[in-house]
XYZ file of C-alpha atoms in Angstrom:
350
model
C -32.154 6.348 86.327
C -29.990 7.976 89.755
C -26.684 9.550 88.223
C -24.599 8.929 91.090
C -22.593 12.210 92.051
C -18.385 12.531 91.345
C -15.772 14.685 92.238
C -13.202 15.140 90.050
C -9.676 16.824 91.725
C -8.122 18.717 89.575
C -4.411 19.403 91.281
C -1.786 17.757 89.086
C 1.847 16.429 90.467
C 3.882 19.280 91.329
C 6.722 18.694 89.944
C 4.608 18.559 86.441
C 2.471 22.328 87.246
C 5.470 23.872 88.618
C 6.651 22.298 83.891
C 3.953 24.064 82.813
C 4.542 26.877 84.157
C 8.062 27.871 84.002
C 7.369 26.331 80.898
C 4.743 29.607 79.519
C 6.642 31.537 81.495
C 9.891 31.014 78.980
C 6.928 32.340 76.118
C 5.327 35.166 77.731
C 6.604 38.344 80.224
C 6.479 41.833 78.803
C 8.382 42.222 75.653
C 8.000 39.840 74.495
C 5.396 38.308 71.646
C 4.278 35.269 71.798
C 5.032 32.675 69.007
C 2.504 29.925 68.839
C 4.728 27.599 66.367
C 7.373 28.298 69.156
C 5.574 26.931 72.191
C 4.312 24.305 70.186
C 8.193 23.171 70.046
C 9.260 23.603 73.398
C 5.836 21.579 74.451
C 6.582 18.283 71.924
C 9.679 19.081 73.443
C 8.843 18.243 77.157
C 6.531 15.833 75.917
C 3.120 18.122 76.261
C 2.078 18.945 72.350
C -0.416 16.249 72.708
C -0.280 14.942 76.118
C -3.325 12.988 75.962
C -3.363 11.191 72.509
C -2.981 7.826 73.292
C 1.482 7.130 73.729
C 1.318 3.337 70.502
C 0.406 7.458 68.616
C 2.648 8.781 69.864
C 1.543 10.994 72.337
C 1.769 10.453 76.871
C -1.420 9.205 77.385
C -2.323 11.427 80.276
C -5.954 12.822 81.147
C -8.549 15.094 81.283
C -7.147 16.368 84.375
C -3.043 17.028 83.315
C -4.560 18.698 79.856
C -6.967 21.352 82.232
C -3.661 22.153 83.535
C -2.046 22.872 80.695
C -5.049 24.795 79.422
C -5.098 26.494 82.600
C -1.613 28.115 82.969
C -1.618 28.682 78.745
C -3.907 30.670 78.719
C -2.972 32.460 82.281
C 0.100 33.421 80.789
C -1.527 34.783 77.659
C 0.299 32.067 75.553
C -2.131 31.364 72.179
C -1.308 27.531 71.237
C -3.674 25.300 69.915
C -2.311 22.389 72.048
C -6.519 22.575 72.615
C -7.153 22.203 68.922
C -4.519 19.490 68.097
C -5.132 16.962 71.099
C -8.064 17.381 72.259
C -10.793 17.994 69.594
C -9.542 16.599 66.356
C -6.881 14.049 67.880
C -10.168 11.971 68.729
C -12.070 12.914 66.005
C -9.519 11.452 63.270
C -9.336 7.886 66.264
C -12.855 7.608 66.354
C -13.131 7.829 62.454
C -9.894 5.262 62.017
C -7.817 8.054 60.838
C -4.175 7.885 61.980
C -2.844 10.322 64.076
C 0.222 9.603 64.603
C 0.940 13.718 63.306
C 3.059 16.543 65.026
C 1.880 18.362 63.366
C -0.755 21.023 64.318
C -4.282 21.158 64.048
C -7.732 22.119 64.449
C -11.717 21.009 63.586
C -13.841 22.609 61.479
C -17.863 21.937 61.062
C -19.253 22.663 56.644
C -21.944 23.476 55.656
C -23.778 22.239 53.109
C -22.022 23.900 50.186
C -18.581 22.786 52.031
C -17.871 26.549 53.273
C -16.539 26.866 57.844
C -16.972 29.805 59.412
C -14.711 31.532 62.282
C -12.993 28.884 62.739
C -10.155 29.543 65.337
C -6.016 28.449 64.140
C -7.082 27.770 60.210
C -4.555 28.673 58.272
C -2.077 28.595 60.517
C -2.255 24.688 61.225
C -0.544 22.167 59.406
C -4.644 20.101 58.966
C -8.379 20.714 59.445
C -10.355 17.125 60.629
C -13.323 18.337 58.441
C -17.282 17.312 60.017
C -19.187 16.652 57.126
C -23.309 15.790 57.308
C -23.701 13.414 55.056
C -27.231 11.223 54.621
C -28.163 10.214 57.772
C -24.584 11.316 59.797
C -21.322 12.520 60.322
C -18.458 12.282 58.200
C -14.707 13.350 59.124
C -11.605 14.028 56.386
C -7.850 15.570 57.639
C -7.121 18.035 54.915
C -3.428 19.098 54.696
C -4.704 23.214 55.155
C -2.886 23.746 51.653
C -5.334 21.599 50.117
C -8.099 24.199 50.964
C -9.242 27.288 50.851
C -8.271 30.250 53.931
C -9.861 33.009 54.373
C -8.706 34.343 57.683
C -11.613 36.325 59.074
C -10.756 39.649 61.789
C -11.157 38.286 65.202
C -10.642 40.125 68.968
C -7.682 38.196 70.104
C -4.827 36.752 68.087
C -5.852 33.491 67.813
C -6.575 33.608 64.245
C -9.809 33.008 62.861
C -10.662 31.238 59.080
C -13.280 30.681 56.880
C -12.157 27.086 55.465
C -13.773 25.694 52.083
C -13.669 22.490 51.095
C -12.845 22.554 47.559
C -11.407 19.672 45.528
C -11.718 15.506 46.585
C -10.972 14.744 50.240
C -11.634 10.987 51.304
C -14.307 10.681 54.571
C -14.391 8.536 57.194
C -18.034 8.004 58.809
C -18.049 8.742 62.514
C -21.238 8.264 65.182
C -22.974 10.488 65.723
C -22.043 11.091 69.852
C -18.219 11.812 69.373
C -19.223 14.704 66.630
C -21.534 14.963 69.516
C -19.144 14.662 72.675
C -16.946 16.867 70.055
C -19.038 20.386 70.651
C -19.122 18.651 74.518
C -16.031 18.636 75.066
C -15.154 21.736 72.870
C -17.233 23.948 74.928
C -15.344 22.671 78.623
C -12.648 23.909 76.629
C -13.708 27.210 76.262
C -15.165 27.177 79.953
C -11.564 25.916 81.095
C -8.903 28.561 79.059
C -11.377 31.632 80.175
C -11.148 30.211 83.764
C -7.092 30.196 83.356
C -7.003 34.088 81.884
C -9.642 35.569 84.839
C -5.976 33.787 86.828
C -4.157 35.326 84.544
C -6.074 38.990 84.889
C -5.797 38.020 89.024
C -1.968 38.343 89.131
C -2.287 40.790 86.929
C -4.456 43.491 89.138
C -3.246 42.451 92.213
C 0.186 43.165 91.314
C -0.201 46.084 89.570
C -2.117 47.151 92.962
C 1.148 46.479 95.077
C 3.556 47.420 92.546
C 1.805 50.933 90.939
C 1.806 54.319 93.829
C -1.438 56.549 93.702
C -1.482 59.949 95.821
C 1.441 58.705 98.350
C 0.418 54.711 98.319
C 0.231 50.978 96.791
C -3.452 50.714 94.544
C -4.018 48.196 97.154
C -3.901 50.540 100.549
C -6.949 51.917 98.165
C -10.918 50.394 99.129
C -12.763 50.637 95.673
C -9.747 49.021 94.547
C -9.681 46.650 96.986
C -13.209 45.391 96.424
C -12.157 45.372 92.549
C -9.511 42.665 93.293
C -11.832 40.907 96.011
C -14.245 40.967 93.472
C -12.348 39.165 90.575
C -10.714 36.493 93.103
C -14.281 35.042 94.001
C -15.014 34.958 90.777
C -11.922 33.493 89.325
C -12.712 31.322 92.399
C -16.160 30.487 91.274
C -15.888 29.512 87.354
C -13.082 27.774 88.752
C -15.825 25.409 90.367
C -17.856 25.033 88.020
C -17.671 21.539 86.186
C -16.808 18.551 84.277
C -17.844 16.557 81.307
C -21.456 15.758 81.299
C -23.884 17.915 79.523
C -25.430 18.937 82.482
C -22.349 20.260 84.439
C -20.252 21.439 80.312
C -24.066 24.026 80.074
C -23.198 24.948 83.500
C -19.884 26.080 83.070
C -20.146 28.477 80.221
C -23.271 30.062 82.119
C -21.412 30.064 85.698
C -17.741 31.309 82.848
C -19.185 33.377 81.696
C -21.403 35.924 83.964
C -18.258 35.495 86.360
C -15.848 36.632 83.339
C -17.906 40.266 82.536
C -17.197 40.816 86.095
C -13.003 40.607 85.562
C -12.517 41.039 82.291
C -14.112 44.420 83.562
C -12.995 45.076 87.567
C -9.409 44.387 85.182
C -9.774 46.748 83.345
C -10.584 49.152 86.015
C -7.933 48.824 88.588
C -5.202 48.701 85.745
C -6.672 52.098 84.259
C -5.937 53.377 80.094
C -2.989 51.761 80.167
C -4.425 48.282 80.827
C -5.459 48.793 77.546
C -2.391 49.758 75.482
C -1.087 46.603 73.015
C 2.456 47.146 74.802
C 0.623 45.893 78.316
C -0.113 41.964 78.552
C -3.416 42.406 79.719
C -4.691 42.248 76.224
C -4.057 38.513 75.202
C -5.930 37.854 78.427
C -8.920 39.380 78.195
C -9.466 39.502 74.692
C -9.639 35.582 74.004
C -11.700 35.460 76.559
C -14.150 37.178 75.918
C -13.921 35.574 71.576
C -13.606 31.882 73.303
C -17.404 33.200 75.354
C -18.827 32.318 71.733
C -17.523 29.460 70.316
C -19.479 26.436 70.996
C -22.049 28.525 72.534
C -23.197 31.560 74.166
C -23.509 31.684 77.959
C -27.739 32.631 76.283
C -27.687 29.561 75.138
C -26.153 26.481 77.210
C -28.809 28.966 79.718
C -31.608 28.454 77.803
C -31.048 24.871 77.721
C -30.681 24.071 81.066
C -34.073 26.244 81.194
C -35.876 23.684 78.782
C -34.474 20.683 81.122
C -35.278 22.171 84.917
C -38.904 23.637 82.755
C -38.917 19.406 81.387
C -37.980 17.685 84.779
C -41.893 19.201 86.756
C -41.778 20.265 90.543
C -39.596 18.246 92.007
C -37.223 17.885 88.856
C -34.874 21.389 89.613
C -33.144 19.990 92.810
C -31.762 16.301 91.209
C -31.338 17.890 88.078
C -28.073 19.614 89.658
C -26.856 17.002 92.697
C -27.094 14.699 90.391
C -25.564 15.942 87.218
C -29.086 15.452 84.741
C -27.841 14.919 80.742
C -29.357 17.969 78.955
C -30.722 16.882 75.744
C -29.934 18.000 72.504
C -27.791 21.011 73.133
C -24.938 19.605 71.039
C -26.710 18.861 68.362
C -28.979 22.398 68.147
C -24.850 23.583 67.517
C -23.850 21.421 65.465
C -26.890 22.071 63.603
C -26.819 25.932 63.316
C -22.822 26.132 62.754
C -23.879 24.417 59.469
C -26.801 25.695 58.884
C -29.243 22.210 58.534
C -32.560 21.922 59.728
C -33.469 19.589 63.013
C -35.130 17.136 61.093
C -31.805 16.202 58.702
């Protein structure tokens, strides 16, 4: 089957983008510790907290492009908030399972193993509820469980985005959901992490430019040194390349995760070299950009995971297959299900 290539315009309304930038600026910057609860309240006050949820459930009914802009803007500002988990991950699962999605509180998603435990769940313990997903018989089930009815154990992470292990012990109400809905959750999550990483890289670039312009060494701005210029230019090039890498299809998600992961390694290294020892201190805001991005890089499948599935698809398509796969975006079969089986501890035959 031939698939028509699609070009997506990622630009949003200028006023909306300015609103997002101003909102994030009010919760970030030197000397200010972003408060996720305060950020969430501000998002809710201006109609951005549940940006893509249908209007009939209290959402704003916006699309993926607007959500991507908010993801990039918050990440670029180093502002941690469970917008992606609540609006883009938990919300679609609730609606697909016929669960009430009108709550204005935060949520996250946990894919459970057979023993009822989910490990390293982003924002676990810091949201109002957890949308739990489990394999049952020949399909998936979903339950929306208030956090205070779960056993949540904090897990040490590398960034200020909290992680926790989640266990479902008591009786909860489970609702069946189609397998493709849960697989779409994986693809959506993988793309979200790529977009957030791109936003963080844009923030790193802005920080590097400001730092090299403002600080002097040997009587002249750092930006005047060719070695520093090369680092900043490489950072800018990698950031632009990463931003151009994909949309919501299995092929483009895999490409985005690979490209963004490779670019992120360069951008983080270069940005820290530009900032020097100052950038490693807690007082500097750089850690709000680099550490979440490094944490995001390993969530919803590592770069190696997605590259392995890309390679298998290319090999399976025979000698003439890779070029059509690139220009037409051939579906990468089995990646989402492989991730779900790995996380839930199931064999591929379950």
